[in-house]
Coordinates of C-alpha atoms and ligand atoms in Angstrom, one line a residue:
X95 CA 0.3 -0.1 -0.2
X96 CA 1.5 3.6 -0.8
X97 CA 0.2 6.0 1.6
X98 CA 1.4 9.7 1.3
X99 CA -0.2 10.6 5.0
X100 CA 2.1 11.9 7.4
X101 CA 1.2 10.7 11.3
X102 CA 0.5 13.8 13.6
X103 CA 3.6 13.4 15.3
X104 CA 5.1 13.3 12.1
X105 CA 2.9 16.7 11.1
X106 CA 4.0 18.9 14.7
X107 CA 7.1 18.1 14.0
X108 CA 7.0 19.8 10.5
X109 CA 5.3 22.6 12.1
X110 CA 7.5 23.0 15.1
X111 CA 10.5 23.0 12.7
X112 CA 8.9 25.7 10.1
X113 CA 8.2 27.9 12.7
X114 CA 11.6 27.9 13.9
X115 CA 12.7 28.5 10.6
X116 CA 10.5 31.2 10.1
X117 CA 11.3 33.1 13.5
X118 CA 15.3 32.1 14.0
X119 CA 16.5 31.6 10.4
X120 CA 14.8 33.9 8.3
X121 CA 15.1 36.9 9.9
X122 CA 18.6 36.8 9.6
X123 CA 19.5 34.7 6.6
X124 CA 20.3 37.3 4.6
X125 CA 22.5 39.3 6.6
X126 CA 24.7 35.9 7.7
X127 CA 25.1 35.4 4.3
X128 CA 26.2 38.5 3.6
X129 CA 28.8 38.5 6.3
X130 CA 29.3 34.9 6.3
X131 CA 28.4 34.8 9.9
X132 CA 28.9 31.8 12.0
X133 CA 25.1 30.9 13.2
X134 CA 26.7 29.7 17.0
X135 CA 23.3 31.3 18.7
X136 CA 20.8 29.4 16.4
X137 CA 22.8 26.0 16.8
X138 CA 21.9 26.6 20.7
X139 CA 18.3 27.3 20.0
X140 CA 17.9 24.1 17.6
X141 CA 19.6 21.9 19.6
X142 CA 17.8 23.3 22.7
X143 CA 14.5 22.7 21.3
X144 CA 15.7 19.0 19.8
X145 CA 15.9 20.3 16.1
X146 CA 19.8 18.9 15.8
X147 CA 20.4 15.1 16.2
X148 CA 17.5 13.4 14.8
X149 CA 18.7 10.5 14.1
X150 CA 20.7 9.9 17.3
X151 CA 19.5 6.9 19.1
X152 CA 17.6 7.4 22.6
X153 CA 19.9 5.2 24.9
X154 CA 22.9 7.9 23.7
X155 CA 20.3 10.8 24.6
X156 CA 18.9 11.5 21.0
X157 CA 15.2 11.2 19.7
X158 CA 16.1 8.6 17.3
X159 CA 13.1 9.9 15.0
X160 CA 12.6 8.0 11.7
X161 CA 14.4 9.1 8.4
X162 CA 11.4 10.6 7.0
X163 CA 10.9 13.1 10.1
X164 CA 14.3 13.8 9.8
X165 CA 13.5 14.5 5.9
X166 CA 10.7 17.2 7.4
X167 CA 13.1 18.6 9.9
X168 CA 16.1 19.2 7.1
X169 CA 13.5 20.3 3.8
X170 CA 12.1 23.0 6.8
X171 CA 15.8 24.2 7.5
X172 CA 16.4 24.4 3.7
X173 CA 13.7 26.4 3.5
X174 CA 14.6 29.4 6.5
X175 CA 18.4 29.4 5.1
X176 CA 20.0 26.3 3.9
X177 CA 23.8 27.7 4.9
X178 CA 22.1 27.8 8.6
X179 CA 20.7 24.4 8.4
X180 CA 23.8 22.4 6.7
X181 CA 25.2 23.8 10.0
X182 CA 22.6 22.5 11.9
X183 CA 22.6 19.2 10.4
X184 CA 26.2 18.2 9.6
X185 CA 26.0 16.1 12.8
X186 CA 24.2 13.5 11.2
X187 CA 26.8 13.1 9.0
X188 CA 29.5 12.7 11.1
X189 CA 27.3 10.5 13.9
X190 CA 26.1 7.8 11.2
X191 CA 29.2 6.1 10.7
X192 CA 29.7 5.7 14.5
X193 CA 25.7 4.6 15.1
X194 CA 26.5 2.2 12.3
X195 CA 30.6 1.2 13.7
X196 CA 31.4 2.7 16.6
X197 CA 32.0 0.3 20.1
X198 CA 28.9 0.3 22.9
X199 CA 32.3 3.0 24.3
X200 CA 32.7 5.1 21.8
X201 CA 28.9 5.4 20.8
X202 CA 28.3 6.7 24.4
X203 CA 31.2 8.8 24.8
X204 CA 30.9 10.7 21.5
X205 CA 27.2 10.2 20.7
X206 CA 26.6 11.4 24.4
X207 CA 28.4 14.6 23.9
X208 CA 26.5 15.5 20.6
X209 CA 23.0 14.9 23.0
X210 CA 24.5 16.5 26.3
X211 CA 25.7 19.9 24.8
X212 CA 25.1 21.9 21.9
X213 CA 28.0 20.6 20.8
X214 CA 29.4 19.6 16.7
X215 CA 31.2 16.9 14.8
X216 CA 32.1 16.6 11.1
X217 CA 32.7 14.2 8.6
X218 CA 36.1 14.2 7.0
X219 CA 36.4 12.2 3.9
X220 CA 37.3 14.7 0.8
X221 CA 40.5 15.3 0.3
X222 CA 42.2 18.0 -2.0
X223 CA 43.4 15.6 -4.8
X224 CA 40.8 12.8 -3.4
X225 CA 36.8 14.7 -4.3
X226 CA 34.7 11.9 -5.8
X227 CA 37.4 9.7 -6.1
X228 CA 37.2 8.3 -2.6
X229 CA 39.6 5.4 -3.1
X230 CA 42.4 7.7 -4.0
X231 CA 42.8 9.3 -0.9
X232 CA 46.5 10.0 0.6
X233 CA 45.5 10.2 4.4
X234 CA 47.6 7.5 6.5
X235 CA 46.8 5.7 9.5
X236 CA 49.4 3.8 10.8
X237 CA 48.9 1.3 13.8
X238 CA 51.4 1.2 16.5
X239 CA 50.5 -0.7 19.0
X240 CA 47.3 0.3 20.9
X241 CA 47.0 3.4 18.7
X242 CA 47.0 4.8 15.3
X243 CA 48.9 7.6 14.3
X244 CA 46.8 9.9 11.5
X245 CA 48.6 12.3 9.1
X246 CA 47.1 13.7 6.2
X247 CA 44.7 16.8 5.4
X248 CA 40.9 17.1 4.6
X249 CA 39.2 19.6 3.3
X250 CA 35.6 21.1 2.5
X251 CA 34.7 20.2 5.7
X252 CA 31.6 20.8 6.9
X253 CA 31.8 22.6 10.6
X254 CA 35.4 21.9 10.3
X255 CA 36.6 24.7 12.7
X256 CA 34.0 24.0 14.8
X257 CA 33.6 20.3 15.4
X258 CA 35.0 18.9 19.2
X259 CA 35.3 15.4 17.0
X260 CA 35.6 14.4 13.8
X261 CA 34.6 11.0 11.6
X262 CA 38.4 11.1 9.8
X263 CA 39.0 8.4 6.7
X264 CA 42.3 7.4 6.1
X265 CA 44.5 4.6 4.5
X266 CA 45.4 1.5 6.6
X267 CA 46.5 -0.1 3.4
X268 CA 47.6 2.4 1.1
X269 CA 48.1 -0.4 -1.7
X270 CA 44.6 -1.6 -1.8
X271 CA 42.8 1.3 -3.0
X272 CA 39.4 1.6 -2.0
X273 CA 39.8 -1.8 0.2
X274 CA 42.6 0.0 2.1
X275 CA 40.7 2.8 3.8
X276 CA 39.6 2.8 7.9
X277 CA 37.6 5.1 9.6
X278 CA 38.0 6.7 12.9
X279 CA 36.9 8.6 15.4
X280 CA 39.1 11.8 16.3
X281 CA 38.6 13.8 18.9
X282 CA 39.3 17.7 18.2
X283 CA 42.2 17.4 21.3
X284 CA 44.0 15.1 19.8
X285 CA 45.7 17.4 17.6
X286 CA 43.6 18.4 15.0
X287 CA 44.4 21.7 12.9
X288 CA 42.2 24.0 11.2
X289 CA 44.6 25.6 8.6
X290 CA 41.5 27.5 6.5
X291 CA 38.1 28.3 6.6
X292 CA 36.5 28.8 2.8
X293 CA 35.1 32.0 0.9
X294 CA 32.2 30.6 -0.3
X295 CA 29.8 31.5 -3.4
X296 CA 26.8 30.4 -1.5
X297 CA 25.7 28.8 1.9
X298 CA 28.0 31.9 3.3
X299 CA 26.7 30.9 7.0
X300 CA 27.9 27.7 7.1
X301 CA 31.5 27.0 7.9
X302 CA 33.3 24.7 5.3
X303 CA 37.2 24.1 6.5
X304 CA 40.4 22.8 5.7
X305 CA 41.9 20.8 8.3
X306 CA 45.0 18.7 8.9
X307 CA 46.3 15.8 10.7
X308 CA 50.0 15.9 11.9
X309 CA 50.8 12.6 13.0
X310 CA 47.8 12.9 15.6
X311 CA 47.1 9.9 18.3
X312 CA 43.9 8.3 18.6
X313 CA 43.4 4.9 21.0
X314 CA 42.7 1.6 18.5
X315 CA 39.3 1.6 19.7
X316 CA 38.0 4.6 17.8
X317 CA 38.7 2.5 14.7
X318 CA 35.1 2.5 13.5
X319 CA 34.2 -1.1 11.8
X320 CA 36.6 -3.5 10.7
X321 CA 39.8 -1.7 9.5
X322 CA 40.0 -2.1 5.7
X323 CA 36.6 -1.7 5.5
X324 CA 35.9 2.4 6.0
X325 CA 35.3 2.8 2.3
X326 CA 31.7 0.9 2.4
X327 CA 31.1 2.4 6.0
X328 CA 31.2 5.9 4.2
X329 CA 29.3 4.2 1.7
X330 CA 26.7 3.0 3.9
X331 CA 26.7 6.6 5.6
X332 CA 25.6 8.4 2.4
X333 CA 22.8 5.9 1.5
X334 CA 21.5 7.1 4.9
X335 CA 22.6 10.6 5.0
X336 CA 21.3 11.8 0.9
X337 CA 17.4 11.7 1.9
X338 CA 18.2 14.5 4.3
X339 CA 20.3 16.5 2.0
X340 CA 17.8 15.8 -0.6
X341 CA 15.2 17.4 1.4
X342 CA 17.2 20.4 1.9
X343 CA 17.5 21.2 -1.5
X344 CA 13.4 20.9 -1.8
X345 CA 13.3 23.5 0.9
X346 CA 16.0 25.6 -0.9
X347 CA 13.6 25.0 -4.3
X348 CA 10.2 25.8 -2.2
X349 CA 11.4 29.5 -0.6
X350 CA 12.7 30.4 -4.4
X351 CA 9.3 29.7 -5.6
X352 CA 7.5 30.7 -2.7
X353 CA 9.2 34.1 -3.3
X354 CA 8.9 33.6 -7.2
X355 CA 5.0 33.1 -7.3
X356 CA 4.2 35.7 -4.7
X357 CA 6.3 38.1 -6.7
X358 CA 4.5 37.5 -10.0
X359 CA 1.3 38.2 -8.5
X360 CA 3.0 41.6 -7.7
X361 CA 4.7 42.6 -10.6
X362 CA 2.7 44.3 -13.2
X363 CA 3.8 44.2 -16.7
X364 CA 1.8 45.2 -19.7
X365 CA -0.9 46.1 -17.5
X366 CA -1.2 42.7 -15.5
X367 CA 0.4 40.7 -12.8
X368 CA 2.8 38.9 -14.7
X369 CA 1.4 36.1 -13.7
X370 CA -1.2 36.0 -15.6
X371 CA 1.5 35.9 -18.6
X372 CA 1.3 32.7 -19.8
X373 CA 5.2 32.8 -20.2
X374 CA 5.4 32.9 -16.7
X375 CA 2.6 30.6 -16.0
X376 CA 4.4 27.6 -17.5
X377 CA 7.3 28.6 -15.4
X378 CA 5.9 28.7 -12.1
X379 CA 4.2 25.3 -13.4
X380 CA 7.2 23.6 -13.8
X381 CA 8.7 24.8 -10.7
X382 CA 6.0 23.3 -8.6
X383 CA 6.0 20.0 -10.4
X384 CA 9.9 19.5 -9.9
X385 CA 9.5 20.2 -6.2
X386 CA 6.4 17.9 -5.9
X387 CA 8.5 14.7 -7.8
X388 CA 11.8 15.6 -6.0
X389 CA 9.6 15.5 -2.9
X390 CA 8.7 12.0 -3.5
X391 CA 11.9 10.7 -4.2
X392 CA 13.1 12.5 -0.9
X393 CA 10.0 10.6 0.8
X394 CA 10.7 7.2 -0.9
X395 CA 14.8 6.8 0.0
X396 CA 14.0 7.5 3.5
X397 CA 11.0 5.2 4.2
X398 CA 12.9 2.9 2.2
X399 CA 15.1 2.7 5.2
X400 CA 12.5 3.1 7.8
X401 CA 11.5 -0.2 6.2
X402 CA 15.1 -1.4 7.0
X403 CA 15.6 -1.7 3.2
X404 CA 18.3 -0.7 0.9
X405 CA 18.0 2.4 -0.7
X406 CA 21.7 3.3 -2.2
X407 CA 19.3 3.4 -5.8
X408 CA 16.6 5.8 -4.4
X409 CA 19.0 8.0 -2.5
X410 CA 20.8 8.7 -5.2
X411 CA 17.5 9.3 -7.6
X412 CA 16.6 11.3 -5.1
X413 CA 19.7 13.6 -4.0
X414 CA 20.3 13.9 -8.2
X415 CA 16.9 15.3 -8.8
X416 CA 16.6 17.1 -5.7
X417 CA 19.7 19.1 -6.5
X418 CA 19.1 19.7 -9.8
X419 CA 15.3 20.9 -9.3
X420 CA 16.6 23.2 -6.8
X421 CA 19.1 24.9 -9.1
X422 CA 16.8 25.2 -12.0
X423 CA 13.8 26.5 -9.5
X424 CA 16.2 29.3 -8.2
X425 CA 17.2 30.1 -11.5
X426 CA 13.8 30.1 -12.6
X427 CA 12.5 32.3 -9.8
X428 CA 15.6 34.8 -10.3
X429 CA 14.1 34.9 -14.1
X430 CA 10.7 35.6 -13.0
X431 CA 12.2 38.4 -10.5
X432 CA 13.7 39.9 -13.9
X433 CA 17.0 42.4 -13.4
X434 CA 15.4 42.7 -9.6
X435 CA 16.6 38.9 -9.3
X436 CA 19.9 39.9 -9.9
X437 CA 20.1 42.2 -7.1
X438 CA 20.9 41.3 -3.3
X439 CA 18.5 43.3 -2.3
X440 CA 15.9 41.1 -3.5
X441 CA 15.8 37.5 -2.1
X442 CA 16.6 35.2 -4.9
X443 CA 20.0 35.3 -5.8
X444 CA 20.9 34.3 -2.5
X445 CA 19.0 30.9 -3.0
X446 CA 19.9 30.4 -6.2
X447 CA 23.8 30.6 -4.7
X448 CA 22.8 28.5 -2.1
X449 CA 21.2 25.9 -4.5
X450 CA 24.5 24.8 -6.4
X451 CA 26.1 23.5 -4.0
X452 CA 23.8 20.7 -3.5
X453 CA 24.5 19.4 -6.9
X454 CA 28.3 19.3 -5.3
X455 CA 28.4 18.2 -1.8
X456 CA 27.5 14.4 -0.6
X457 CA 28.1 13.2 -4.2
X458 CA 27.8 15.7 -6.8
X459 CA 25.2 15.1 -9.5
X460 CA 27.3 13.1 -11.8
X461 CA 28.3 10.9 -9.2
X462 CA 24.5 10.2 -8.3
X463 CA 24.0 9.3 -12.1
X464 CA 27.0 7.1 -11.9
X465 CA 25.6 5.2 -9.1
X466 CA 22.0 5.0 -10.6
X467 CA 23.6 3.5 -14.1
X468 CA 25.4 1.0 -12.1
X469 CA 22.6 -0.2 -10.2
X470 CA 20.1 0.1 -13.2
X471 CA 22.5 -1.5 -15.4
X472 CA 24.6 -4.1 -13.1
X473 CA 22.8 -4.4 -10.0
X474 CA 25.1 -6.3 -7.9
X475 CA 25.1 -7.9 -4.3
X476 CA 26.4 -5.6 -1.3
X477 CA 28.2 -6.8 1.7
X478 CA 25.7 -7.8 4.7
X479 CA 26.8 -5.0 7.0
X480 CA 27.9 -7.1 9.3
X481 CA 30.7 -8.5 7.1
X482 CA 31.7 -4.8 7.3
X483 CA 31.7 -5.1 11.1
X484 CA 28.8 -2.6 11.8
X485 CA 25.2 -2.8 12.4
X486 CA 22.5 -3.3 10.3
Ligands
COS507 N1 26.7 0.5 0.5 C1 28.1 -0.6 0.7 N2 28.9 -1.1 0.0 C2 29.0 -0.4 -0.9 C3 27.9 0.7 -2.0 C4 26.8 1.2 -0.7 N3 25.8 2.1 -1.1 N4 28.5 0.9 -2.7 C5 29.5 1.0 -2.8 N5 29.7 -0.5 -2.4 C6 31.4 -1.3 -2.3 C7 30.8 -2.0 -3.4 O1 30.1 -3.5 -3.2 C8 32.1 -2.5 -3.8 O2 32.8 -3.4 -2.7 P1 33.8 -4.5 -2.9 O3 35.1 -4.0 -2.5 O4 33.7 -5.5 -2.1 O5 33.7 -4.8 -4.5 C9 32.9 -1.0 -3.2 O6 32.6 -0.5 -2.2 C10 33.7 -0.3 -4.0 O7 32.5 0.5 -4.9 P2 32.9 1.2 -6.2 O8 33.1 -0.2 -7.4 O9 31.2 1.4 -6.5 O10 33.6 2.2 -6.0 P3 34.2 3.3 -6.8 O11 35.7 3.4 -6.6 O12 33.9 2.7 -8.1 O13 33.5 4.4 -6.5 C11 31.5 5.9 -5.5 C12 32.6 4.5 -6.2 C13 32.1 6.8 -7.3 C14 30.2 5.7 -6.3 C15 31.9 6.4 -4.8 O14 33.3 6.4 -5.0 C16 31.4 8.0 -4.6 O15 29.8 7.8 -4.0 N6 32.0 8.8 -4.4 C17 31.6 10.1 -4.0 C18 31.9 10.4 -2.9 C19 31.2 11.6 -2.2 O16 30.1 11.4 -1.9 N7 32.0 12.1 -1.6 C20 31.2 13.6 -1.0 C21 31.8 13.8 0.5 S1 30.8 14.0 1.5 S2 30.2 15.5 1.7

């Protein structure tokens, strides 16, 4: 049976998230974008009202929300400001490999840290010379007795300057390609250095940093899952987080769509509001259809996970389509505004800049197409979670 009805709890949660986005995020979003302001006080408020760490299990102090509920929150955060939203949601990306592969002690310590206080964690996979090609990473982790010694650098790390701990991927067998990567929890105080905060085109309120590790030591029990199975842990993580970022893309598109639809009813040309012109109506109609379709793909990719099913294909469909749609809708919103759309005094140019990153982070639109093509052309059996040393 296919049922598109949200539960009362999900509707309440969505309303709460929407009100938060409307009252706490929207009023400062354009100013924070302009100045690239880190939204510390919004992080604290969102943490306080329970909008962060949605996926963390109850036993470590989290709300353990289903994936669909998490996506409802992410869409509203994207609607409010996806830069601030990304800052609020990035803990999920760092925490997922810990949920999947951490020992009981590690989960208690590091997941507990996020639920006891408004602290942050970052996911550190990408490197200056290894973006889409994860297997090409150079960061090394060398086992020495009961510890690992990590050296290398990671770039484009969301919340990298503010995180208390990081999920770090490093080569434990440098000659084994993707089969030589392992994942670790690395606390900031172990010696993680923040080298640079990036100055970005969009999502300017989010922090994106270059970080490095110079012989940083972590105890051996900070390994997540089995040694040399980190690549799979990263892929399993992205399967679980892509529905959420896709929902954030829907939120950006929805914001752009609403601004454009409202403006088209006010702006008069040739004696009538431009919404009366078919040229504009067709753009508005296409924007609405793209958002509706993107949201359905997001929901499907989340619900499959909630049902305990593999969602690799569904989450790449959702990410590819929601990201590309957000970009197209935002570009069209600028078009509906005409010349005013290009002016910073009007709201939509920010959304166009913000939407661009959705086609780049958590796997570019091209990588999603690659995954989709592989899944539909040569479907393969993926190893059981227990075989990579992680929870199902
Ligand atoms: N879940 C579990 N295992 C998976 C998996 C998944 N979703 N996808 C792939 N695997 C496994 C494969 O089964 C394969 O296993 P074996 O080693 O047993 O053969 C292994 O992982 C390697 O898979 P594949 O051959 O597909 O690896 P590639 O090197 O070709 O890389 C892509 C695949 C490009 C899809 C991957 O590197 C990727 O997702 N890159 C983008 C990374 C990204 O999103 N970066 C953004 C940073 S996070 S903000």
